[in-house]
Amino acid sequence: MIHFLDIHKTDTDALRQMMDSAHAMKAARQGRPKGQLDDDQPLAGRMVALIFEKPSTRTRVSFDVGVRQMGGQTMVLSGKEMQLGHGETIADTARVLSRYVDLIMIRTFEEATLLEMAEHATVPVINGLTNRTHPCQIMADVMTYEEHRGSISGRKVVWAGDGNNVCASFLHAAGQFGFDFTFTGPPTLDPEAEFVGYAREKGRRVSIERDPARAVEGADLVVTDTWVSMHDPQSARERRHNQLRPYQVNEALMAKARPDALFMHCLPAHRDDEATSAVMDGPHSVIFDEAENRLHAQKAIMRWCLGT
Ligand code: CP
Ligand code: NVA
C-alpha cells in the first residue's frame, strides 16, 4: 500500500517525480476554467474520502477540486459526524472505509490516529495535517519556490516563530530536497529534536538562532505560520503572543534577507501578528501561489498513491 504520510517517509525520487508531475499538471491547466476536467482522467471511477477532525479551507477545497478535475468523486466527512467521533475505533473505521472508497485523506489531531488509519486501511492514506506534521503543504511550498526561483537545493530557508507542525515538515523537506534551515523563535517553541536531527542526519545545515535579524541574513526564503495552532490550547494564546512578538515577519526583517528572498505562509494568517500585511501583500510574498499549488501538488500525490 502506498501511503503519503510524511515527506521523510517518502522515497526521494518519488518526491521529485511528484513535484515534476505537479508542475506539468499546473502548466497543462493554464487558462482553463476551474471546473473543466483535465485531459487525462487518472482518477476516473475512483472515490475519495476526505475526513476532517479540524477546520480547513485550503485542504478541503483543493483536494475536492483536484479529485474532480482528474475525473474522480469525493465525499467530505466531518470526524464529529462520523461514528469515529462517538467511540468507533480508527482501525474499524479504516477497514470499513476501505470497502467503499479508493483513497482516504485525513486531517486529525494525534499522529497516532493517522498511523492507525494507515495500518488498517487497504487503500492509500494521505496526511492532511496532524498536530506534528503537514506534508502536503510543504510539497506545495517547494513547488512554489521552484516555480519562482528554480531549484531549492542549497538554498537557505528561515523559519520565524513557532516550531510547529508546518515547521516540522519543512525540516523533513530540508533533508529530502537538500536545503539549509534556520529556526528563529523562543526556546520553548523550538521544533522537536527529532525533526532537527533528521535534517542534520541527511547532511543539511540546521541552525537555531535566537536573534531574528541575524537569522534572516542571507535567507532565500522566509517562512512563518500562526502563533497558535488548531491543537494548541486557547489558554496559551497570550503567553505565546508575548513570546513570539519579537519574531514577527515585518518589512524591517524582510529587508535583512536577500533582496530576492521569497516570503511564505501556509495560511490561514493572523494579519499583523505573525506577519504584517505589508509583507503578506508585498513584493516578496508568494502566499496565494502556495495556496493554489496545494491543488497541483496534491493531485500529483494522489496519482502517485494510486499509481495512475
Ligand atoms: N494551509 C492549510 O492547510 O489551510 P487549511 O487549514 O485552510 O486547510
Ligand atoms: N500550524 C497550523 C497550520 C494550519 C494549516 C495549525 O496546525 O493550526
PDB file of N, CA, C and O and ligand atoms in Angstrom, residues 55-60 107 128-129 134 137 230 266-268 294, ligand 1:
ATOM      1  N   PRO A  55     -10.909  22.177  11.479  1.00  0.00           N
ATOM      2  CA  PRO A  55     -11.372  23.033  10.377  1.00  0.00           C
ATOM      3  C   PRO A  55     -10.381  23.070   9.210  1.00  0.00           C
ATOM      4  O   PRO A  55      -9.205  22.740   9.383  1.00  0.00           O
ATOM      5  N   SER A  56     -10.867  23.473   8.049  1.00  0.00           N
ATOM      6  CA  SER A  56      -9.994  23.617   6.878  1.00  0.00           C
ATOM      7  C   SER A  56     -10.715  24.404   5.789  1.00  0.00           C
ATOM      8  O   SER A  56     -11.911  24.224   5.579  1.00  0.00           O
ATOM      9  N   THR A  57      -9.978  25.235   5.105  1.00  0.00           N
ATOM     10  CA  THR A  57     -10.467  25.861   3.872  1.00  0.00           C
ATOM     11  C   THR A  57      -9.674  25.303   2.689  1.00  0.00           C
ATOM     12  O   THR A  57     -10.217  24.677   1.785  1.00  0.00           O
ATOM     13  N   ARG A  58      -8.339  25.519   2.701  1.00  0.00           N
ATOM     14  CA  ARG A  58      -7.494  25.131   1.569  1.00  0.00           C
ATOM     15  C   ARG A  58      -7.466  23.622   1.339  1.00  0.00           C
ATOM     16  O   ARG A  58      -7.624  23.145   0.211  1.00  0.00           O
ATOM     17  N   THR A  59      -7.239  22.858   2.392  1.00  0.00           N
ATOM     18  CA  THR A  59      -7.078  21.413   2.222  1.00  0.00           C
ATOM     19  C   THR A  59      -8.372  20.808   1.696  1.00  0.00           C
ATOM     20  O   THR A  59      -8.370  20.007   0.755  1.00  0.00           O
ATOM     21  N   ARG A  60      -9.462  21.259   2.275  1.00  0.00           N
ATOM     22  CA  ARG A  60     -10.756  20.731   1.881  1.00  0.00           C
ATOM     23  C   ARG A  60     -11.077  21.045   0.422  1.00  0.00           C
ATOM     24  O   ARG A  60     -11.429  20.171  -0.367  1.00  0.00           O
ATOM     25  N   ARG A 107      -7.375  14.687   8.040  1.00  0.00           N
ATOM     26  CA  ARG A 107      -6.805  15.745   8.886  1.00  0.00           C
ATOM     27  C   ARG A 107      -7.263  15.448  10.310  1.00  0.00           C
ATOM     28  O   ARG A 107      -8.458  15.380  10.576  1.00  0.00           O
ATOM     29  N   GLY A 128      -3.405  14.886   5.836  1.00  0.00           N
ATOM     30  CA  GLY A 128      -3.872  16.244   5.546  1.00  0.00           C
ATOM     31  C   GLY A 128      -3.628  17.196   6.704  1.00  0.00           C
ATOM     32  O   GLY A 128      -4.285  18.217   6.787  1.00  0.00           O
ATOM     33  N   LEU A 129      -2.707  16.865   7.564  1.00  0.00           N
ATOM     34  CA  LEU A 129      -2.243  17.613   8.754  1.00  0.00           C
ATOM     35  C   LEU A 129      -2.569  16.846  10.023  1.00  0.00           C
ATOM     36  O   LEU A 129      -3.679  16.346  10.194  1.00  0.00           O
ATOM     37  N   HIS A 134       2.656  18.477   8.445  1.00  0.00           N
ATOM     38  CA  HIS A 134       1.718  18.914   7.387  1.00  0.00           C
ATOM     39  C   HIS A 134       2.419  18.759   6.029  1.00  0.00           C
ATOM     40  O   HIS A 134       2.747  19.744   5.367  1.00  0.00           O
ATOM     41  N   GLN A 137       1.324  20.519   2.561  1.00  0.00           N
ATOM     42  CA  GLN A 137       1.623  21.950   2.498  1.00  0.00           C
ATOM     43  C   GLN A 137       3.040  22.190   1.988  1.00  0.00           C
ATOM     44  O   GLN A 137       3.281  23.049   1.146  1.00  0.00           O
ATOM     45  N   MET A 230      -4.209  24.952  15.667  1.00  0.00           N
ATOM     46  CA  MET A 230      -5.539  24.438  15.996  1.00  0.00           C
ATOM     47  C   MET A 230      -5.531  23.523  17.214  1.00  0.00           C
ATOM     48  O   MET A 230      -6.521  23.436  17.920  1.00  0.00           O
ATOM     49  N   CYS A 266       1.609  29.399   5.140  1.00  0.00           N
ATOM     50  CA  CYS A 266       0.675  28.385   4.620  1.00  0.00           C
ATOM     51  C   CYS A 266      -0.777  28.858   4.657  1.00  0.00           C
ATOM     52  O   CYS A 266      -1.609  28.297   3.959  1.00  0.00           O
ATOM     53  N   LEU A 267      -1.057  29.884   5.480  1.00  0.00           N
ATOM     54  CA  LEU A 267      -2.413  30.396   5.682  1.00  0.00           C
ATOM     55  C   LEU A 267      -3.275  29.314   6.367  1.00  0.00           C
ATOM     56  O   LEU A 267      -3.023  28.140   6.126  1.00  0.00           O
ATOM     57  N   PRO A 268      -4.238  29.638   7.180  1.00  0.00           N
ATOM     58  CA  PRO A 268      -4.735  30.993   7.443  1.00  0.00           C
ATOM     59  C   PRO A 268      -3.775  31.803   8.313  1.00  0.00           C
ATOM     60  O   PRO A 268      -3.137  31.255   9.207  1.00  0.00           O
ATOM     61  N   ARG A 294      -1.307  23.967  -3.604  1.00  0.00           N
ATOM     62  CA  ARG A 294      -1.841  22.820  -2.864  1.00  0.00           C
ATOM     63  C   ARG A 294      -2.598  21.915  -3.828  1.00  0.00           C
ATOM     64  O   ARG A 294      -2.486  20.690  -3.799  1.00  0.00           O
TER      65      ARG A 294
HETATM   66  N1   CP B   1      -2.795  25.671   4.881  1.00  0.00           N
HETATM   67  C1   CP B   1      -3.845  24.884   5.190  1.00  0.00           C
HETATM   68  O1   CP B   1      -3.730  23.677   5.387  1.00  0.00           O
HETATM   69  O2   CP B   1      -5.040  25.537   5.227  1.00  0.00           O
HETATM   70  P1   CP B   1      -6.434  24.965   5.730  1.00  0.00           P
HETATM   71  O3   CP B   1      -6.359  24.822   7.221  1.00  0.00           O
HETATM   72  O4   CP B   1      -7.432  26.022   5.311  1.00  0.00           O
HETATM   73  O5   CP B   1      -6.700  23.649   5.072  1.00  0.00           O
END
